[in-house]
mmCIF file of C-alpha atoms in Angstrom:
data_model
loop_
_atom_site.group_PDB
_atom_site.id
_atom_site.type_symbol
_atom_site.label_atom_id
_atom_site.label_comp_id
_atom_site.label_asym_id
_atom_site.label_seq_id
_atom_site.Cartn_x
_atom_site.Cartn_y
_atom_site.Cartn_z
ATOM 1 C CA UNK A 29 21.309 21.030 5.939
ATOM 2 C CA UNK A 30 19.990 17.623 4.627
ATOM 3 C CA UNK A 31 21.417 14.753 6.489
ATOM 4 C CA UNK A 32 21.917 11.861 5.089
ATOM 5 C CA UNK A 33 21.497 7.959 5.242
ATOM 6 C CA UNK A 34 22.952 5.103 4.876
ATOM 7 C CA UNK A 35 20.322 2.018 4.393
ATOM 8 C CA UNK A 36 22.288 -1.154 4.473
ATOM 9 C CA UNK A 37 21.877 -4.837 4.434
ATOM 10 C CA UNK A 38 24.054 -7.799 3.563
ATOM 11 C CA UNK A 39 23.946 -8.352 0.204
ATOM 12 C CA UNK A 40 21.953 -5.052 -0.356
ATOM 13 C CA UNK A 41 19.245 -6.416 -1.708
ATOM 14 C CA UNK A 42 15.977 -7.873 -0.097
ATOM 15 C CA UNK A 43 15.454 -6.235 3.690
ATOM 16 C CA UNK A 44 17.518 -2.978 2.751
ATOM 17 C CA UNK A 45 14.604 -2.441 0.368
ATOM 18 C CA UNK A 46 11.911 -2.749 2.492
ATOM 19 C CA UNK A 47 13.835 -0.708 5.197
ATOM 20 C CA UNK A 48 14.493 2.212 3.422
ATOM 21 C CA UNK A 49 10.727 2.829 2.378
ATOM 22 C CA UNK A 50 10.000 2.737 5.885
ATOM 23 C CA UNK A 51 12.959 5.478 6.415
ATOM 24 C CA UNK A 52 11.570 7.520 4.015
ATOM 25 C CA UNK A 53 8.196 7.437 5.181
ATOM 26 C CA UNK A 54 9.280 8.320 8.534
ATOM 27 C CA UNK A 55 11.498 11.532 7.586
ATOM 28 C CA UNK A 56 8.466 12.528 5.030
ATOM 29 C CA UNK A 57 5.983 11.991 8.152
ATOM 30 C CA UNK A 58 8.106 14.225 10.352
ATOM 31 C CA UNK A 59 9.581 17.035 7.878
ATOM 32 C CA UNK A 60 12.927 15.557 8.353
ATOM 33 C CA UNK A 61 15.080 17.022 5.542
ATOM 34 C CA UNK A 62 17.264 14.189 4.771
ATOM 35 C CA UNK A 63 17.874 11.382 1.746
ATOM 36 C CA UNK A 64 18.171 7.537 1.583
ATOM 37 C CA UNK A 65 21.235 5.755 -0.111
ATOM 38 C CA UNK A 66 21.040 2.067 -0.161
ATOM 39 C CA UNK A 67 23.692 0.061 -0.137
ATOM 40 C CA UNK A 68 25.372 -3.599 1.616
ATOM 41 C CA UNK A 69 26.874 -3.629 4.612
ATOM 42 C CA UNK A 70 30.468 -3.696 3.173
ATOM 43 C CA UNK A 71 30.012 -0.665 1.535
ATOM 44 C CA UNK A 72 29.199 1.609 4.674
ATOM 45 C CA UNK A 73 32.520 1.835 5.659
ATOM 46 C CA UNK A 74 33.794 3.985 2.421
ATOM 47 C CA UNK A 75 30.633 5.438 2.215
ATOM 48 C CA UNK A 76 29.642 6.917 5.431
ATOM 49 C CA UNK A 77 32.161 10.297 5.032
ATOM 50 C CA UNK A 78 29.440 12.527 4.527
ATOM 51 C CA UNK A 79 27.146 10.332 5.676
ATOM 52 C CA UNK A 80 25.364 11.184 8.937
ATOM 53 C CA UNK A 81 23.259 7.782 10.060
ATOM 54 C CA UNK A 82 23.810 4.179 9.359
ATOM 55 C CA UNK A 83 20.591 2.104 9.453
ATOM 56 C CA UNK A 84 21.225 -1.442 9.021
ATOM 57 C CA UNK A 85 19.016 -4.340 8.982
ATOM 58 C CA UNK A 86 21.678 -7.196 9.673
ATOM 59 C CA UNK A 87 25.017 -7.009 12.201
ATOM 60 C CA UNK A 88 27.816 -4.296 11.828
ATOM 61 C CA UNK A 89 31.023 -5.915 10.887
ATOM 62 C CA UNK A 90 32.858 -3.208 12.298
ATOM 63 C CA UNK A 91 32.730 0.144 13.926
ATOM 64 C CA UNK A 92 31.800 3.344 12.044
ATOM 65 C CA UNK A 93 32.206 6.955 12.963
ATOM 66 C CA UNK A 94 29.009 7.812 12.118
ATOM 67 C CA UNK A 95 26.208 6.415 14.762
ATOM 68 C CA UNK A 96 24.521 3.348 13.282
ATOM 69 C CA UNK A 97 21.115 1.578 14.095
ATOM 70 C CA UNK A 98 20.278 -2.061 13.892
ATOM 71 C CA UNK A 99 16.895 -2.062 12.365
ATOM 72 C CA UNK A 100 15.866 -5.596 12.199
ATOM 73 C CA UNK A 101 12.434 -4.422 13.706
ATOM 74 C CA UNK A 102 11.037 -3.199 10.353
ATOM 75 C CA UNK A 103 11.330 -6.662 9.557
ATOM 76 C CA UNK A 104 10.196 -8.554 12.369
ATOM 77 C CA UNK A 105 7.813 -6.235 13.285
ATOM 78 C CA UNK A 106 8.548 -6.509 16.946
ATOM 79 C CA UNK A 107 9.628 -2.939 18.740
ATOM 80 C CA UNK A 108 8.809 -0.833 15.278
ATOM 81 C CA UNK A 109 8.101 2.467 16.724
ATOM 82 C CA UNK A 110 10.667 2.210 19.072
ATOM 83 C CA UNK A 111 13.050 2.214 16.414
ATOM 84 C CA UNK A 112 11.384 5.384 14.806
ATOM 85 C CA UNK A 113 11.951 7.310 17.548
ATOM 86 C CA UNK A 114 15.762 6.274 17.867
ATOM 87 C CA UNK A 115 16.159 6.901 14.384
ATOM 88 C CA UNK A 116 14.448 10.019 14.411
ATOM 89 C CA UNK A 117 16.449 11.062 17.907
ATOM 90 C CA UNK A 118 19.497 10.780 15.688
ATOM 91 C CA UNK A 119 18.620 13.076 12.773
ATOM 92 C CA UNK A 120 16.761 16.289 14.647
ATOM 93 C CA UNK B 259 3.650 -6.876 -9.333
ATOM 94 C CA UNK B 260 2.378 -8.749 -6.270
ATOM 95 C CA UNK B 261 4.272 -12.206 -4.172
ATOM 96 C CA UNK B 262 1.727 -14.759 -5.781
ATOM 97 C CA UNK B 263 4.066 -13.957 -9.072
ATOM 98 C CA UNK B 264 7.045 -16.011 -7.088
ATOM 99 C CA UNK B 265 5.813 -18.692 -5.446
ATOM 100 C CA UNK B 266 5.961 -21.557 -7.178
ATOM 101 C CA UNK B 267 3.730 -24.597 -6.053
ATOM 102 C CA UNK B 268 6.910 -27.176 -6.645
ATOM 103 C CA UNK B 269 9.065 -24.960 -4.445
ATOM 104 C CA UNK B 270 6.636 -24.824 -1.508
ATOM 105 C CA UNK B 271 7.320 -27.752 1.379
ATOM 106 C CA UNK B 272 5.748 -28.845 4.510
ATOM 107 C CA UNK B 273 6.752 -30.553 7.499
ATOM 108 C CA UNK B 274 9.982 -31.109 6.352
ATOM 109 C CA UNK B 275 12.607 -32.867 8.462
ATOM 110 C CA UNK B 276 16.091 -31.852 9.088
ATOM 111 C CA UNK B 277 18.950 -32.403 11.874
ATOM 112 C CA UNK B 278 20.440 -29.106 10.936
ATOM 113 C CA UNK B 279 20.761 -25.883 8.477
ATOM 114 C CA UNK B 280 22.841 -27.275 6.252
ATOM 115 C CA UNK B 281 20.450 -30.116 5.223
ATOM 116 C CA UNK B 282 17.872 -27.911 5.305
ATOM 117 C CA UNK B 283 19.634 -25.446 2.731
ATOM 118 C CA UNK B 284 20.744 -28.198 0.636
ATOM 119 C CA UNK B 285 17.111 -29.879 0.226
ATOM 120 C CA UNK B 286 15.844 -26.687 -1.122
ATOM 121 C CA UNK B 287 19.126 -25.733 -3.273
ATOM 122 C CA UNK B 288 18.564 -29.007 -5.005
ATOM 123 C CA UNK B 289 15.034 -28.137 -5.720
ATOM 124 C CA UNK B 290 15.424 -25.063 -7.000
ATOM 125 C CA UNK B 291 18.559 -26.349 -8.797
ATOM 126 C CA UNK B 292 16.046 -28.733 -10.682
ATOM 127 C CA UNK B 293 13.443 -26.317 -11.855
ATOM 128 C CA UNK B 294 16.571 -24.033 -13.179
ATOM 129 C CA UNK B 295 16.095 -20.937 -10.716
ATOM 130 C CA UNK B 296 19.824 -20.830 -9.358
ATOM 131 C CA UNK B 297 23.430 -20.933 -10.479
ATOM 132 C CA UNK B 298 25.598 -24.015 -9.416
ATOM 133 C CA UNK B 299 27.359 -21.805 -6.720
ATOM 134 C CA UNK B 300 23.671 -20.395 -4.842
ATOM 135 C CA UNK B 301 24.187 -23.186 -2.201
ATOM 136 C CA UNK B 302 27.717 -22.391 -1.419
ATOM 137 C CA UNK B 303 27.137 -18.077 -1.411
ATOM 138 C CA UNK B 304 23.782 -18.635 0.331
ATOM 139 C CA UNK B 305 26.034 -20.682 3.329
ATOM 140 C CA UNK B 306 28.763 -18.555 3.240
ATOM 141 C CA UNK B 307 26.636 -15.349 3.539
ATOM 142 C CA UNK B 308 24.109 -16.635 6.104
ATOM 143 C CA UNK B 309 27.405 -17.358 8.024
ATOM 144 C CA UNK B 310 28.404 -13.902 7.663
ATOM 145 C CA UNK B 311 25.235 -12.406 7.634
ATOM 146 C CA UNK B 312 22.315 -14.335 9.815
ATOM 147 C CA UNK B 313 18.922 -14.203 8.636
ATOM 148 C CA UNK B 314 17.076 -15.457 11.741
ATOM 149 C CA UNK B 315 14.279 -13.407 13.234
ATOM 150 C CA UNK B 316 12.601 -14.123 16.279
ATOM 151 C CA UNK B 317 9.176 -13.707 16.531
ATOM 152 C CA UNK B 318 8.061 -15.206 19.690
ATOM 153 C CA UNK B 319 5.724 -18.222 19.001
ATOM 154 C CA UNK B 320 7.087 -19.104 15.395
ATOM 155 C CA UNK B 321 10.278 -17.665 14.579
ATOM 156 C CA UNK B 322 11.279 -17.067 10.638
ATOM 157 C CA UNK B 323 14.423 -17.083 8.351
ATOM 158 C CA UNK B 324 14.618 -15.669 5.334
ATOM 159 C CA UNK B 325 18.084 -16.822 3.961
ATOM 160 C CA UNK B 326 19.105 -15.476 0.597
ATOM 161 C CA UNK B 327 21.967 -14.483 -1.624
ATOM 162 C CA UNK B 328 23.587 -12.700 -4.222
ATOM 163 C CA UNK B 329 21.634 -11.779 -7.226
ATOM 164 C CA UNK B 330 23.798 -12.997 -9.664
ATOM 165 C CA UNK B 331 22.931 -16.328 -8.286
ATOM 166 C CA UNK B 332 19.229 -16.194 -9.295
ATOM 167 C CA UNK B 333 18.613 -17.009 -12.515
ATOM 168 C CA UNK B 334 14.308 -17.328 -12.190
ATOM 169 C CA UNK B 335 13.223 -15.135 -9.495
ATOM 170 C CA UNK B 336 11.648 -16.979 -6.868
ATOM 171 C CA UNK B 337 10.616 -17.752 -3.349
ATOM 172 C CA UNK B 338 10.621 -20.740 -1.675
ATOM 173 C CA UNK B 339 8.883 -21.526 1.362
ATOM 174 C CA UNK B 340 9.372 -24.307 3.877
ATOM 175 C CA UNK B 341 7.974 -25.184 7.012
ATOM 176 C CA UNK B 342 9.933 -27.171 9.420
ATOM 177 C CA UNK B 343 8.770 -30.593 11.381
ATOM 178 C CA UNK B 344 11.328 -30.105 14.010
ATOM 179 C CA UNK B 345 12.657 -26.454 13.985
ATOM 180 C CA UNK B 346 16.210 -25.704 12.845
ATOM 181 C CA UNK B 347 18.805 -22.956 14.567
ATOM 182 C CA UNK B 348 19.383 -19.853 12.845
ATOM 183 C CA UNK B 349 21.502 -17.300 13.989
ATOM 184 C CA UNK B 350 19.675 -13.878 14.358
ATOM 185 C CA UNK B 351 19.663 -11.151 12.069
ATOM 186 C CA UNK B 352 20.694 -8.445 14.628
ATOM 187 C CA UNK B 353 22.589 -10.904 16.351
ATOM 188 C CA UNK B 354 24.695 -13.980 15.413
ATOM 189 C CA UNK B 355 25.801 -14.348 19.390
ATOM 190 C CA UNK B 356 21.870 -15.812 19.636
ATOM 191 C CA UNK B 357 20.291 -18.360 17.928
ATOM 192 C CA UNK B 358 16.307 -19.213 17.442
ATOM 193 C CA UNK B 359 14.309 -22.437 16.426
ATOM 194 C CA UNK B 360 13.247 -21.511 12.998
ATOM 195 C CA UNK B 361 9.799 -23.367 11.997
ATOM 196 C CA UNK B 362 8.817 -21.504 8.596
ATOM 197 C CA UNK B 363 11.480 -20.852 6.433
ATOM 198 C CA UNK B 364 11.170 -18.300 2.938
ATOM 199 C CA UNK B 365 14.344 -18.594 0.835
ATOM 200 C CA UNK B 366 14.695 -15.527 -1.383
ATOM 201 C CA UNK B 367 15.604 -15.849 -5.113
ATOM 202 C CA UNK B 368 15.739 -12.011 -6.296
ATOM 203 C CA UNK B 369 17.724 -10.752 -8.564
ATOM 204 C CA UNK B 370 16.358 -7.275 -8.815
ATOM 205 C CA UNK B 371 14.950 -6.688 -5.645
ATOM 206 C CA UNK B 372 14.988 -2.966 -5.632
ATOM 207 C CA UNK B 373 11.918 -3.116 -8.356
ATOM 208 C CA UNK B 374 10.761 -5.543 -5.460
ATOM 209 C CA UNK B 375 9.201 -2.991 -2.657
ATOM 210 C CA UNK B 376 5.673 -4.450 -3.395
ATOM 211 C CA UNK B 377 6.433 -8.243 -2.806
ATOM 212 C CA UNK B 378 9.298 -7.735 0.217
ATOM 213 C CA UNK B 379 6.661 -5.405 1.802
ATOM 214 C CA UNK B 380 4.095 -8.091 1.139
ATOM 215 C CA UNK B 381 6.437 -10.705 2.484
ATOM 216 C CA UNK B 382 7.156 -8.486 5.606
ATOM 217 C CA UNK B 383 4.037 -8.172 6.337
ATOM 218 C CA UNK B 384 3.476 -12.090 6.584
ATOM 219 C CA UNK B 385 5.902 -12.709 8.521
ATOM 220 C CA UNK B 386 4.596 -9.373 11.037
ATOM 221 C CA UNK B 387 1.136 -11.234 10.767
ATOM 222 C CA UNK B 388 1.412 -14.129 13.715
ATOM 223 C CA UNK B 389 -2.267 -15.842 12.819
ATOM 224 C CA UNK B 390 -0.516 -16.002 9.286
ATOM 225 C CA UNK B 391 2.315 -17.005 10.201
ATOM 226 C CA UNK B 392 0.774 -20.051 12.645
ATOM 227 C CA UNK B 393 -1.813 -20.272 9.687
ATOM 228 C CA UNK B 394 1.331 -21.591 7.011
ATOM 229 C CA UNK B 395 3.047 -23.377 9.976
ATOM 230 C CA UNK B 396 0.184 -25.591 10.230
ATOM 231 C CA UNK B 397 -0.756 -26.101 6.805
ATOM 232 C CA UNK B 398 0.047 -30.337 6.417
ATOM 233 C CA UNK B 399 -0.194 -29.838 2.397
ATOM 234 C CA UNK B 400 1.285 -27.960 -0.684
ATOM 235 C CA UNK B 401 -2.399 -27.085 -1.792
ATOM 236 C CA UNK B 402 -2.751 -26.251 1.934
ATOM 237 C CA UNK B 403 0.441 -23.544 2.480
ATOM 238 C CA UNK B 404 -0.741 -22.326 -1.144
ATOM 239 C CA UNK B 405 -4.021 -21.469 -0.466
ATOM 240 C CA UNK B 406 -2.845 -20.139 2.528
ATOM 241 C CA UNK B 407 -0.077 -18.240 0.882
ATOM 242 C CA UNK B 408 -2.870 -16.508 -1.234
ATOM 243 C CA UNK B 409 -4.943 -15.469 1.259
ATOM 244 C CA UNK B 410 -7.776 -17.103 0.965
ATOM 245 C CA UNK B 411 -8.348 -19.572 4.006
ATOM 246 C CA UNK B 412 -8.009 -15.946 5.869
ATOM 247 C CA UNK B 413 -10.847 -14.810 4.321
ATOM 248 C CA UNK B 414 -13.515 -16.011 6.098
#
């Protein structure tokens, strides 16, 4: 079944962008049948119902029922594959 | 589409000096105010949200923030970029319990960012590239950062 993700940032613009390119990259790379939604952080919490991954590039606000990765390493660069592999741990 | 596009020589600063965020925000709001890129309310959304939602990212040597806001606030796409005499705290973007001393500072003004991959990736990859990074930190002019900025003092 495809999974799917939620690619948020805080005002769902500028790093969720960036962040979700990388995502989908990743899943492409590894056969990972699954699609991107992008959205802001506030949104998550009606959204993730059907959801199966939250990948966020800023702090959760709350807690989710879904499990949800902090991915501020596509941005800075620092600790990038080990994100891919928790991100990919989390969808296989 | 490429970054060159938004940086604008009269919003690029060096050495700036600040005793805190705030000043540091309101210096470039006032700017960009003047060469009509923002709405009256950017300064107050851009605080409120980088309260909320921390743009600080610590790189080791030079850490960078990349504060930005709404797109509704933006009425000329552009990005600013600052560099900081005496570094200022910003929280962290995966954690506003920790702070960092921010020394080069790119203020986003997108307002439709999801055309945008090209530039963002472009501006991620700065900020991933520490001898670029150190390269715009020590840049001591405008013409400097620019050329910089551009890529061309890299080329050797």
């Amino acid at each position: 079944m495809t999974k799917k993700i939620l690619v948020a940032c805080g005002a769902g613009i500028a790093t969720s962008t960036v962040v979700a390119n990388r995502v989908e990259n990743l899943i492409k790379d590894n056969h990972v049948d699954a699609e991107i939604e992008q959205c802001k952080i506030t949104e998550v919490k009606s959204k993730q119902s059907g959801a199966d991954l939250i990948v966020s590039t800023t702090i959760l606000p709350t807690k989710y029922d879904i499990p949800a990765v902090i991915a501020t390493a596509y941005i800075s660069g620092v600790g990038m594959d080990k994100l891919d592999a928790k991100i990919l741990s989390y969808l296989n | 589409m490429s970054i060159q596009q938004f940086i604008n020589k009269e919003l690029i600063f060096t050495k700036l000096n600040f005793n805190s965020q705030r000043e540091l925000f309101h210096y470039l709001y006032d700017k960009a105010k003047q060469g009509g890129f923002v709405t009256d309310d950017f300064l107050s959304r851009l605080t409120e949200r980088e309260k909320i939602f921390p743009t600080g990212l610590k790189l080791g040597k030079n850490n960078v923030a990349i504060p930005h806001t709404d797109a509704e606030c933006v009425t000329k796409e552009f990005i600013a970029i600052a560099t900081l005499n005496t570094p200022v705290l910003f929280r962290l973007m995966d954690n506003n319990a920790e702070q960092a001393d921010v020394s080069l500072v790119f203020m986003l003004g997108l307002n439709n960012p999801h055309n945008q991959l090209e530039v963002l990736q472009e501006l991620v990859g700065m900020i991933q590239d520490g001898a670029k990074v150190n390269q715009l930190v020590q840049s001591s002019s405008r013409e400097e950062m620019y050329q910089a900025l551009n890529g061309a003092a890299l080329r050797k």
